[in-house]
Coordinates of C-alpha atoms in Angstrom, one line a residue:
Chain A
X1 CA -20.9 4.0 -8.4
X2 CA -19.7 0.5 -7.9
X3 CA -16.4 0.8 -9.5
X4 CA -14.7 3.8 -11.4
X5 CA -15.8 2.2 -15.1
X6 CA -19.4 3.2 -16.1
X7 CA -20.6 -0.4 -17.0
X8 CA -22.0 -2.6 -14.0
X9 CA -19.7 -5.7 -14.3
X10 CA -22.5 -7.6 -12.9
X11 CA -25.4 -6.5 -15.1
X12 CA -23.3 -7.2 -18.0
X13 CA -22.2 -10.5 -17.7
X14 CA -25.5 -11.7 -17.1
X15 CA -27.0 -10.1 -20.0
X16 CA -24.2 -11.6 -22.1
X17 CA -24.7 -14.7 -19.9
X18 CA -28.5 -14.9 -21.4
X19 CA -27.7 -13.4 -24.9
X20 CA -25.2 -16.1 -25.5
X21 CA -27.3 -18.7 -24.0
X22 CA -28.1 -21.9 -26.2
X23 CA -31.1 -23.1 -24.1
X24 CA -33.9 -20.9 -22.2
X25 CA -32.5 -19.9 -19.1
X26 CA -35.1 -18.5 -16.3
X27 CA -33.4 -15.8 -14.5
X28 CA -35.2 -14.1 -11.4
X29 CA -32.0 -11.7 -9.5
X30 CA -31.3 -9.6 -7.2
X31 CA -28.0 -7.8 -6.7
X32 CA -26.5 -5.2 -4.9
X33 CA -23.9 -2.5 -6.1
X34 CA -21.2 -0.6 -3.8
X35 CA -23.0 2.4 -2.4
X36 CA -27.2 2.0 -2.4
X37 CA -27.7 0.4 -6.5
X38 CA -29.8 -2.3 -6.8
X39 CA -30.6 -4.3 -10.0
X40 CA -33.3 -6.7 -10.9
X41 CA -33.2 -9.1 -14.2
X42 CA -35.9 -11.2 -14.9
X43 CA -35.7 -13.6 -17.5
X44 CA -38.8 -15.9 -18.5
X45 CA -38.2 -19.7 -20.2
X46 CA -41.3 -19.0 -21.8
X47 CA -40.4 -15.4 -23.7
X48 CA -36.7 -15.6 -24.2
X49 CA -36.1 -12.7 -26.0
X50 CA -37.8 -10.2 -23.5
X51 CA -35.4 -9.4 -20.3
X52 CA -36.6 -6.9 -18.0
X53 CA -34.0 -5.0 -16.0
X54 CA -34.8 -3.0 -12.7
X55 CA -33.0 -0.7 -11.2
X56 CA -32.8 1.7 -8.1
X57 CA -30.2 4.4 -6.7
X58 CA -30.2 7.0 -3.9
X59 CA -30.8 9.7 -6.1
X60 CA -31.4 12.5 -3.4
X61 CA -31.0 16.4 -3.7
X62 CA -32.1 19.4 -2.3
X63 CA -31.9 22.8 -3.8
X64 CA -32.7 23.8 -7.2
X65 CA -34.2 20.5 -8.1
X66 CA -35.7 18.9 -5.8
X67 CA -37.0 15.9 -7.8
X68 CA -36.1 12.2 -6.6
X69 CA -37.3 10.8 -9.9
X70 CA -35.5 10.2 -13.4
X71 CA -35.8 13.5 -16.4
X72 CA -37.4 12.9 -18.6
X73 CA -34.1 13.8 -20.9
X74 CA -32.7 10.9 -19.4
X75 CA -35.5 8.4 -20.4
X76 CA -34.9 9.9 -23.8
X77 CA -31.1 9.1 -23.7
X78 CA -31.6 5.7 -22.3
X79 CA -34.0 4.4 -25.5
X80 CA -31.6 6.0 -27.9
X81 CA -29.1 3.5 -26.4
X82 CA -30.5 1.3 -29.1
X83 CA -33.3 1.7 -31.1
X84 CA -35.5 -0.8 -30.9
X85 CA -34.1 -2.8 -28.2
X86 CA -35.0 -0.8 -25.3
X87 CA -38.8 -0.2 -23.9
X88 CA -39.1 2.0 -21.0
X89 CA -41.9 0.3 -18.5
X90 CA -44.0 2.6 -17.1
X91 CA -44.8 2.3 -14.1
X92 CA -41.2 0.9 -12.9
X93 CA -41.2 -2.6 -10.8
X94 CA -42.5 -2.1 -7.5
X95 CA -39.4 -0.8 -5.6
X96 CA -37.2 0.5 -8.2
X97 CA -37.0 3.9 -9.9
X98 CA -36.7 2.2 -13.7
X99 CA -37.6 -1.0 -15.2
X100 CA -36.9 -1.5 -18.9
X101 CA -38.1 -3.8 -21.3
X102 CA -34.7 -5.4 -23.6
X103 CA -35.9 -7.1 -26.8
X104 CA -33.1 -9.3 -27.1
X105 CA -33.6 -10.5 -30.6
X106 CA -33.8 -7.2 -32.0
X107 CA -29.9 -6.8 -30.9
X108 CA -27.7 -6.9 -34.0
X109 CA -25.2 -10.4 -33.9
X110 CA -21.5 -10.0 -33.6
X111 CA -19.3 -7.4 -31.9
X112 CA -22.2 -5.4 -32.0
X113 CA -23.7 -6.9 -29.8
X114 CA -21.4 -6.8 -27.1
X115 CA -21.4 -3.2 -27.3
X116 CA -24.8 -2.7 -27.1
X117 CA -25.0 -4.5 -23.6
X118 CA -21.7 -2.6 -22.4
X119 CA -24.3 0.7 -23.0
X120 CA -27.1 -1.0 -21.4
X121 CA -25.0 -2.1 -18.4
X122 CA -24.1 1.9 -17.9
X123 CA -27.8 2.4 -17.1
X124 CA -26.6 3.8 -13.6
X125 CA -24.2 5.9 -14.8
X126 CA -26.6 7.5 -17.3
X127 CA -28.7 8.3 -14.4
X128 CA -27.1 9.6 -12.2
X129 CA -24.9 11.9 -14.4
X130 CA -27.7 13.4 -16.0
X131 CA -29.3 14.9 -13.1
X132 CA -26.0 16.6 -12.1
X133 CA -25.4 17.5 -15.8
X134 CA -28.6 19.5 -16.2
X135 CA -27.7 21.3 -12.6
X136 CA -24.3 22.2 -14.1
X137 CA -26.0 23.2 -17.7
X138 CA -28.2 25.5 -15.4
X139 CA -25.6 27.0 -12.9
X140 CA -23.8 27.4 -16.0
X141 CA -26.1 29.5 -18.2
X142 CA -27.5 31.4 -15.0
X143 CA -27.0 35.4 -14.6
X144 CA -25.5 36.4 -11.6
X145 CA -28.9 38.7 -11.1
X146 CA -30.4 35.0 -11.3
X147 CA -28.2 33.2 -8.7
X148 CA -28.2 36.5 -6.9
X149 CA -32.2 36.0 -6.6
X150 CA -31.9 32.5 -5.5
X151 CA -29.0 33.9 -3.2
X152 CA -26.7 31.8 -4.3
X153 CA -28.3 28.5 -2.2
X154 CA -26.1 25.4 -2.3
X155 CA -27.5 22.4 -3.7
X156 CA -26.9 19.0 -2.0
X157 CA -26.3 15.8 -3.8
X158 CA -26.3 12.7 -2.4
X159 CA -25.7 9.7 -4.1
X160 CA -24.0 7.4 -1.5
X161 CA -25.3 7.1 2.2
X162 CA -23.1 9.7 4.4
X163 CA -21.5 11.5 1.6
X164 CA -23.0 14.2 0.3
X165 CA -21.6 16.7 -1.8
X166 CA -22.3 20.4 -2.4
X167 CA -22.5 22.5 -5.9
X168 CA -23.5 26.1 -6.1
X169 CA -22.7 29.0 -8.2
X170 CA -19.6 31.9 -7.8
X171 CA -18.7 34.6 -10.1
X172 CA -18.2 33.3 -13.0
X173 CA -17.8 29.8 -11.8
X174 CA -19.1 26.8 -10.1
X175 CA -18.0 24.9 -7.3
X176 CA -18.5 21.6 -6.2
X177 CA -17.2 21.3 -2.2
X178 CA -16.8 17.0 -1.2
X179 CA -16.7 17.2 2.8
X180 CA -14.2 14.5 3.5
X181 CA -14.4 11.9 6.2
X182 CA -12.7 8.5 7.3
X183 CA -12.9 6.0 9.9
X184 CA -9.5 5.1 10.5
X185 CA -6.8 7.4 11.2
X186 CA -4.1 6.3 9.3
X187 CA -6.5 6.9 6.0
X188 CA -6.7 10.5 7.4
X189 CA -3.1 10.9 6.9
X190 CA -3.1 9.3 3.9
X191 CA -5.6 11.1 2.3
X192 CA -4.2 14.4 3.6
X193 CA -0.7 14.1 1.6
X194 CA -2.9 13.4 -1.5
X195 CA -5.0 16.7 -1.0
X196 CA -1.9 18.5 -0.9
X197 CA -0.3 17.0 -3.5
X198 CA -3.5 17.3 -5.6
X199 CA -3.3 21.2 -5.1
X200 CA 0.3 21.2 -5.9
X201 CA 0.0 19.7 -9.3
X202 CA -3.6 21.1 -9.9
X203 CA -1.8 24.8 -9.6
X204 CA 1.2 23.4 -12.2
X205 CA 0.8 25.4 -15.5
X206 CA 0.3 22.2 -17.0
X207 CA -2.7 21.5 -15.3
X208 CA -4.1 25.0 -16.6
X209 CA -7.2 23.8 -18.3
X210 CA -8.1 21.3 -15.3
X211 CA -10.4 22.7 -12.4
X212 CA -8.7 24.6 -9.3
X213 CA -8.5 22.5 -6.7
X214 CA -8.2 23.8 -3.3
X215 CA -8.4 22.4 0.4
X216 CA -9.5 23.8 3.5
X217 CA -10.1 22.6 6.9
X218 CA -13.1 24.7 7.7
X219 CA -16.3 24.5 5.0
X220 CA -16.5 27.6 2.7
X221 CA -18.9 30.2 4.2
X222 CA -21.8 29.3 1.6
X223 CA -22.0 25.9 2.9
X224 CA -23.4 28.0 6.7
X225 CA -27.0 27.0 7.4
X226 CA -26.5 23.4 6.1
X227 CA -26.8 20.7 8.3
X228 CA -23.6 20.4 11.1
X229 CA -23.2 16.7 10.8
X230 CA -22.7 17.3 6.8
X231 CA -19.9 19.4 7.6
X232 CA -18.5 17.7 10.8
X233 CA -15.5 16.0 9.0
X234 CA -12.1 14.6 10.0
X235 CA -10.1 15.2 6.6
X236 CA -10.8 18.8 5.7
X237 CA -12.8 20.1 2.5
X238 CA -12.0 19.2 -1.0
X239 CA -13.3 22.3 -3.7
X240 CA -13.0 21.8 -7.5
X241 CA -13.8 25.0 -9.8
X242 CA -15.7 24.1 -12.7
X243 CA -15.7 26.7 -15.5
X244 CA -18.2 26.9 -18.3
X245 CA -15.0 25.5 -20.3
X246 CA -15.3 22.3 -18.6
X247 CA -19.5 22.2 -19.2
X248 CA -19.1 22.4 -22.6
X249 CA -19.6 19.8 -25.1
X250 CA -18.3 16.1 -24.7
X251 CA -16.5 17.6 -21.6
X252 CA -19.6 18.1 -19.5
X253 CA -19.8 14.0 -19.5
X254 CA -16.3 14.0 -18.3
X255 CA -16.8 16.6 -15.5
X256 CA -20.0 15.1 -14.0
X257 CA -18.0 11.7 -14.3
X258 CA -15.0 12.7 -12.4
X259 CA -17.2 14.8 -9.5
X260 CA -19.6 11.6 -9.1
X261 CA -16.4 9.1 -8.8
X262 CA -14.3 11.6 -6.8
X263 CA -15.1 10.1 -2.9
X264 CA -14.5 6.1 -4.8
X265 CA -11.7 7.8 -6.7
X266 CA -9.6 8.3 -3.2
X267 CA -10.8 5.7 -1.4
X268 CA -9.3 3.6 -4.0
X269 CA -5.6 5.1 -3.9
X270 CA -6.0 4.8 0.0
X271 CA -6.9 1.5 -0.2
X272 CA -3.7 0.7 -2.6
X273 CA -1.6 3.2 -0.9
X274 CA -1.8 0.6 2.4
X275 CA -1.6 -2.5 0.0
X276 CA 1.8 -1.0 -0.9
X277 CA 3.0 -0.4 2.7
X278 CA 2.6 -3.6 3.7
X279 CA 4.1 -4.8 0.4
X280 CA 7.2 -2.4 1.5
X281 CA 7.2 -3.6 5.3
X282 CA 7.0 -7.3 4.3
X283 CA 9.8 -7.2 1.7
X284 CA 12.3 -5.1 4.1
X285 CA 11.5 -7.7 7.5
X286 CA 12.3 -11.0 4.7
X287 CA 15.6 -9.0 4.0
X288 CA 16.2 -8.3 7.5
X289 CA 15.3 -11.8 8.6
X290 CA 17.4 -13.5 6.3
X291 CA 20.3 -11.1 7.2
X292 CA 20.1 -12.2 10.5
X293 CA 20.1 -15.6 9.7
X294 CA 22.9 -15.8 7.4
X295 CA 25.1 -12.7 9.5
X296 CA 24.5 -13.4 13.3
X297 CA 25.0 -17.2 13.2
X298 CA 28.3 -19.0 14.3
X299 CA 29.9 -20.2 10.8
X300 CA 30.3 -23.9 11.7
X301 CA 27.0 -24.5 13.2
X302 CA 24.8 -25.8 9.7
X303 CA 20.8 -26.2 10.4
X304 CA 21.5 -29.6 8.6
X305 CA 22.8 -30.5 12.4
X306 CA 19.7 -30.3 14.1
X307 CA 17.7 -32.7 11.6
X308 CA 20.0 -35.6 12.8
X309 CA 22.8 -38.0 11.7
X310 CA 21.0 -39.4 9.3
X311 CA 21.1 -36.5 6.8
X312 CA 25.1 -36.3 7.1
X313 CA 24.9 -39.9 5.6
X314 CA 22.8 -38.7 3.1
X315 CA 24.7 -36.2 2.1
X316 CA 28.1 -38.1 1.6
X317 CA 26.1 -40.6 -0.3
X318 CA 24.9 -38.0 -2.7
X319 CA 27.3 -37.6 -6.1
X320 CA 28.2 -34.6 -6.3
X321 CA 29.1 -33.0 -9.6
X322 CA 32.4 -31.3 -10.6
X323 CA 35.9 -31.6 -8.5
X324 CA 36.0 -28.4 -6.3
X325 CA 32.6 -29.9 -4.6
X326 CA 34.0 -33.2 -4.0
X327 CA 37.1 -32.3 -2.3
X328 CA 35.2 -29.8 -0.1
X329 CA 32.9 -33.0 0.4
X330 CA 36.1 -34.9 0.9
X331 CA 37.3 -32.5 3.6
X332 CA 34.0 -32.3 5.0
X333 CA 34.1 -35.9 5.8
X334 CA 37.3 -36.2 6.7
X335 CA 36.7 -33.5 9.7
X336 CA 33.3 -35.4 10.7
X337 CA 34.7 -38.8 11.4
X338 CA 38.3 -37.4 13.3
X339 CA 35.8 -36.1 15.8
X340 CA 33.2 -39.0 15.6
X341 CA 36.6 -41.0 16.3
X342 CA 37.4 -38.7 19.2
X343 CA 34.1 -39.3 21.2
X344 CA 35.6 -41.7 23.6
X345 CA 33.0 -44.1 25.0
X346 CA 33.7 -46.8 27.5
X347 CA 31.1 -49.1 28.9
X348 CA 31.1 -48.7 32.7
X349 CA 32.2 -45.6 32.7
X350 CA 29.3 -43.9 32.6
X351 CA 29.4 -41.2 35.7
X352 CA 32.8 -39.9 34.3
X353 CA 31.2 -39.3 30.9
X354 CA 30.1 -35.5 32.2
X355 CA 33.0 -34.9 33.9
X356 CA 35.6 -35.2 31.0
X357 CA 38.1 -32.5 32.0
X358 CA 40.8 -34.6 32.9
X359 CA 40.6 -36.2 29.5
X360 CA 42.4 -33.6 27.1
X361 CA 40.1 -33.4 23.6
X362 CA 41.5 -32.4 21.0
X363 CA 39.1 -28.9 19.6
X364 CA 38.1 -29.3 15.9
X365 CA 35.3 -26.4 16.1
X366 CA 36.3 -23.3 17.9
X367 CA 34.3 -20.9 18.7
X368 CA 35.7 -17.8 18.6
X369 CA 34.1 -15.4 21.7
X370 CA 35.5 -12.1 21.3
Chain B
X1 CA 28.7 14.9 4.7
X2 CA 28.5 17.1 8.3
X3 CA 25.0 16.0 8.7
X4 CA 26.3 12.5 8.7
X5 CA 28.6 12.9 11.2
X6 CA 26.0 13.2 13.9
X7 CA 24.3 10.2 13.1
X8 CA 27.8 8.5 13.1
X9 CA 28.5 10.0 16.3
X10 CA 25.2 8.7 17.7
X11 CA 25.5 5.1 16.3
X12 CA 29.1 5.0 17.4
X13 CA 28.4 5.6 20.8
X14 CA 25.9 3.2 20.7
X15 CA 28.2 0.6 19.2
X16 CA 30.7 0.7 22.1
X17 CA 28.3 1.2 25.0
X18 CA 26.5 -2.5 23.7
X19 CA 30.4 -3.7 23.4
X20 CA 30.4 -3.0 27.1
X21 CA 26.8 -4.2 28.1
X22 CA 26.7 -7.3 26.3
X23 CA 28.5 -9.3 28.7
X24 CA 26.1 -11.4 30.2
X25 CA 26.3 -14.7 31.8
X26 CA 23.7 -17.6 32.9
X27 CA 22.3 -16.5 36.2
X28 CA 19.6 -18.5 37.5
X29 CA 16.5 -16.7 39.1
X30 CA 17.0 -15.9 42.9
X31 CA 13.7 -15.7 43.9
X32 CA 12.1 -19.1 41.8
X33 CA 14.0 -22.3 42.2
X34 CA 15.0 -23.8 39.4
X35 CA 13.8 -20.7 36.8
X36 CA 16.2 -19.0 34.6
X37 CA 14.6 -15.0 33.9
X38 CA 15.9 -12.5 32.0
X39 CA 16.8 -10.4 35.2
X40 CA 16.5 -6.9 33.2
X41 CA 12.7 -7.7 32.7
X42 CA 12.0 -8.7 36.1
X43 CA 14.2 -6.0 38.0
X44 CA 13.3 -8.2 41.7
X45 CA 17.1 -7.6 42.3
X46 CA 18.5 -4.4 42.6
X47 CA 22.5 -6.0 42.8
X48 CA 22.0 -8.1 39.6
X49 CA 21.1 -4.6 37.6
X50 CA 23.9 -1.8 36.2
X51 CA 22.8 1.4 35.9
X52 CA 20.8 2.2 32.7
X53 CA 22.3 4.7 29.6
X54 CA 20.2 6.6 28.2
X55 CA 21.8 8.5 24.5
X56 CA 20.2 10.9 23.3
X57 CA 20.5 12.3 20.1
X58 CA 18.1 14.9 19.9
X59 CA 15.1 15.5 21.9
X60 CA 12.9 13.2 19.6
X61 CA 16.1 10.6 19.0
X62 CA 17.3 8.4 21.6
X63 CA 18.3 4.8 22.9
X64 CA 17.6 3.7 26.3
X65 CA 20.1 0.3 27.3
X66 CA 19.4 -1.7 30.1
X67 CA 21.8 -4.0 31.4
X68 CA 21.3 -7.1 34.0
X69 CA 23.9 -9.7 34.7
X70 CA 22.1 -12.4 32.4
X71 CA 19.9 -10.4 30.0
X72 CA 20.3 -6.6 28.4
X73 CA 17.2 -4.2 26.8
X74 CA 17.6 -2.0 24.6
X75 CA 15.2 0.4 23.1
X76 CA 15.0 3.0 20.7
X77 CA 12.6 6.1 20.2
X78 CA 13.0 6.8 16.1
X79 CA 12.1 10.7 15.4
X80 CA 9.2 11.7 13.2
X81 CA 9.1 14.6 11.7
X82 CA 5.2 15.1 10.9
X83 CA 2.0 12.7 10.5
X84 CA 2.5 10.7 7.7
X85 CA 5.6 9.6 9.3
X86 CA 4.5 9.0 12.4
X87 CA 1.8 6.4 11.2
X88 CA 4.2 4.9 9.0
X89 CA 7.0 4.4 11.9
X90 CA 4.2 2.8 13.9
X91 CA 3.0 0.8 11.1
X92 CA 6.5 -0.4 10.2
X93 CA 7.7 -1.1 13.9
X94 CA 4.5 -2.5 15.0
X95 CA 4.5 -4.9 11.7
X96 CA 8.1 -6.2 12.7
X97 CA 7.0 -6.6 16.7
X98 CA 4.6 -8.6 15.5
X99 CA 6.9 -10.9 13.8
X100 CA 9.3 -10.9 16.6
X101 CA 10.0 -14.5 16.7
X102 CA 11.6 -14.4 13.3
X103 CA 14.1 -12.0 15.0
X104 CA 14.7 -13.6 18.1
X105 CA 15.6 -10.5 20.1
X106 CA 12.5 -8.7 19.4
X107 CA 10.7 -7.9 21.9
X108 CA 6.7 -8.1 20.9
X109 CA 5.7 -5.1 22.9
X110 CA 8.4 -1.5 23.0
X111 CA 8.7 -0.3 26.3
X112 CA 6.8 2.7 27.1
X113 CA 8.0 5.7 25.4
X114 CA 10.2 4.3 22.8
X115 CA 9.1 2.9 19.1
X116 CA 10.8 -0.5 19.1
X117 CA 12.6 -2.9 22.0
X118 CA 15.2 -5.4 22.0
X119 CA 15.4 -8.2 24.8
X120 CA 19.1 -10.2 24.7
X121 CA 19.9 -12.9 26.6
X122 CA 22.8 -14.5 27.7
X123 CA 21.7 -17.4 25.6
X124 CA 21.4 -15.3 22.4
X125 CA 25.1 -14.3 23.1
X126 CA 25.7 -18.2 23.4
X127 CA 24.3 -18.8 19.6
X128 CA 25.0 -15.9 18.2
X129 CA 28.4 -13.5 17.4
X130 CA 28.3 -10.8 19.2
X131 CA 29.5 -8.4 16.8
X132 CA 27.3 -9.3 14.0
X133 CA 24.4 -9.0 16.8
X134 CA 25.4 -5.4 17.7
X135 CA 25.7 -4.5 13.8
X136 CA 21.9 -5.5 13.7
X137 CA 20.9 -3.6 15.9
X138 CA 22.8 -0.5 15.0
X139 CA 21.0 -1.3 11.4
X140 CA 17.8 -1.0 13.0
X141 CA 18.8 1.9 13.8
X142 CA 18.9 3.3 10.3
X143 CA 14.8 2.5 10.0
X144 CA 14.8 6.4 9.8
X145 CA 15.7 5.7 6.5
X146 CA 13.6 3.5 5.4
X147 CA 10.8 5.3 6.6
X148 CA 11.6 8.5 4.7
X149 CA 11.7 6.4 1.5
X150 CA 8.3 5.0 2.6
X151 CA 6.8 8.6 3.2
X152 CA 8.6 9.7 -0.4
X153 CA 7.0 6.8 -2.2
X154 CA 3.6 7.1 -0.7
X155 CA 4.0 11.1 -1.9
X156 CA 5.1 10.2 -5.4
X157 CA 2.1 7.7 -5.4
X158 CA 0.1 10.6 -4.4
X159 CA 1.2 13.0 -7.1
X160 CA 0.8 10.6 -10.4
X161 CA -2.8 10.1 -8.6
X162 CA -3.5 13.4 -8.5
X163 CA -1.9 14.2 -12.2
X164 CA -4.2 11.4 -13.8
X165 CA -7.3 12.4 -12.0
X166 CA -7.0 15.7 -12.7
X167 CA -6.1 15.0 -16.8
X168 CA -9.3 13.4 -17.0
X169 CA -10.9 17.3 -16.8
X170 CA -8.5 18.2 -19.9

């Protein structure tokens, strides 16, 4: 689940990298996804219509299925991607859980084209939706004798390393409990005011048709037996209840979708929530600074001063436009050289030069102490 | 209206206690020839200290002001109502501690027990009007404010968050 859009950005621009490619490129790469996805392309100068495209996931869960391996649905759902273009390798690259075959010159030309990579590139997203789409199909069509005789076990899914998430079956509904943890404690917070605001709006009559959300900070009483440093959390527990309204149809894709993306999904806003803090803080210290600046300051003193004589000559020599300017130029001038003129200086006289009290100076700048 | 007559109360005070303090004066240091220490900070010398003023505003609001002959403190404990602002006043204050040499009469590190510091000097009182310095500070006071915007706008983040994620079920 590298990023909240389906496609691996990755995978895609180097299929379009070789699709579009006017000379036979050899290709042999390894690359890594957010989470535990790993991809392997390998393109050959001698066939450079065949691609092959490896990939791997954590695919982990205990309970009802207990399988680490892909459906067979899924392989079904993969080739129907695009007839033709997609062979299914069997067995898989050493390593991997699934190695296809791409026929690139079978892909039709134009924006077509582009497409059809965009629904290869999901490959990951197919796969791990459709194991928690069959889960749901089943909770969903089980009697409550059934889920009664399997005593209602929770079923743990784990698709990123130290976050798992639990789904089992209520009355009439299912419910999928994310266990919420964080390193730092400032994301705590953070993610705290979201939960509650995500329970205020989820309970909104607008929000009728979305799943209940709830938040607790103890795990729900199904989760006992499981193991304690699943539920040892710092952020409370996050429940969503899925009707069979929300399993039905297009929405099931939806459903699985959001539930898969939910832990990236508020990591994300935490991540932005800081970004706009320190956005905040930085503006409000640049106002405060230059307030301080411009407000505390004695009027007369001008930071032109401390760069030197040379920059009053500067700016005398400088034409000024409009009449206003050059009178206040003018004046300006005027009030520099009567106290240039002023500074007495007699050669000789060196050791009366700090004590100058009993020479009266007229004071130009005053500098009013209240 | 009435609930802005306390704060007014409070900041007033405050105004015309620093009109008193800030009357400082060059004062070398007595124990180090030839050093010139903010005597507040070093506290060596009991006769170059006044006795400090604590206000208090409330039991989680109040401003501590410590005057020496040459140098003057002040510090101020901001209240926090729950978490969120609490990590938000740290951020903020420890963001412009930081940065304290943009401010000149920062201090980098609050004293213990209070949020953020000030350090004056009889040279700051040299360069700078003592008025306009006095209204900065009393502005710092009003961080409150800009905290509770801070925690409103992180909550209105939090709710359009929560209100896309969950139309994406609908």
């Amino acid at each position: 689940m590298a990023y909240l859009e389906r496609s691996s950005p990755t995978l895609k621009e180097t299929l379009l990298k070789i699709y579009r490619a006017e000379k036979p490129i050899e290709i042999d790469q390894h690359f890594y996804e957010f989470g535990s996805i790993q991809y392997h392309i390998k393109c050959s100068v001698l066939d450079t219509n065949i691609v092959y495209v490896s990939t791997s996931t954590l695919l982990e869960t205990q309970g009802i299925v207990t399988s680490k391996e892909i459906l067979s649905a899924t392989y079904e759902v993969i080739k129907n991607i695009a007839v033709g273009v997609i062979d299914i390798v069997d067995p898989p690259r050493l390593g991997f859980q699934l190695t296809l075959k791409l026929h690139l010159d079978n892909i039709p030309r134009g924006k077509e084209a582009i497409k059809i990579i965009t629904r290869i590139s999901e490959i990951q997203a197919i796969i791990l939706s459709s194991q928690l789409k069959e889960m749901l199909k089943r909770l969903n069509f089980q009697d409550d004798s059934q889920a009664m005789n399997n005593n209602n076990r929770p079923v743990r899914i784990v698709y990123h390393p130290s976050e798992p998430f639990y789904v089992f079956r209520q009355a009439e509904k299912i419910t999928a409990v994310f266990p919420m943890n964080f390193k730092d404690n400032s994301d705590v917070v953070i993610a705290m005011s979201f939960f509650q605001e995500l329970v205020e709006v989820g309970s909104q009559k607008e929000m009728g048709k979305a799943p209940q959300c709830s938040w607790s900070p103890v795990p729900p009483f199904q989760l006992r037996g499981e193991p304690v440093h699943d539920l040892t959390t710092n952020a409370g527990f996050v429940s969503f209840d899925i009707t069979s309204r929300h399993v039905e149809g297009k929405r099931l894709d939806k459903t699985v979708w959001n539930l898969l993306n939910f832990y990236a999904y508020v990591k994300y806003h935490i991540k932005c929530t800081r970004g706009y803090i320190q956005r905040r803080m930085r503006k409000r210290m640049d106002s405060l600074v230059k307030q301080r600046l411009n407000n505390t300051r004695f009027e007369e003193e001008s930071p032109q001063k401390e760069n030197g004589a040379c920059k009053y000559v500067k700016e005398l020599v400088k034409v000024q436009k409009g009449k206003l300017m050059m009178q206040q130029r003018c004046k300006d001038m005027t009030r520099r050289v009567k106290i240039s003129k002023f500074r007495i200086r007699i050669n000789g006289c060196a050791r009366f030069r700090f004590n100058q009290r009993w020479i009266s100076i007229p004071k130009f700048s005053s500098k009013s102490s209240k | 209206m009435f609930q802005a007559n306390p704060l007014r109360l409070y900041l007033a005070c405050i105004r015309n206690t620093l009109e008193a303090a800030m009357c400082l004066q060059n004062f070398p240091c007595q124990e180090v020839e030839r050093h010139n220490k903010p005597e507040v900070e070093l506290k060596t010398s009991p006769e170059l200290l006044l006795n400090p003023v604590l206000i208090c505003r409330n039991e989680a609001e109040k401003c501590l002001i410590e005057t020496s002959i040459n140098s003057l403190r002040i510090s101020l404990k901001v209240k926090q109502a729950d978490e969120l602002e609490n990590i938000l006043t740290k951020k903020f204050l420890r963001f412009l501690s930081m940065r304290a040499e943009a401010f000149q009469v920062l201090r980098r590190k609050p004293v213990q027990g209070y949020d953020i510091s000030f350090l004056i000097t009889n040279y700051h009182c040299e360069e700078m009007q003592k008025q306009k310095l006095i209204d900065f500070i009393i502005q710092f006071m009003e961080a409150k404010k800009e905290i509770s915007e801070l925690k409103i706008s992180v909550n209105t983040r939090g709710r359009l968050v929560a209100t896309e994620f969950l139309k994406q079920f609908m």
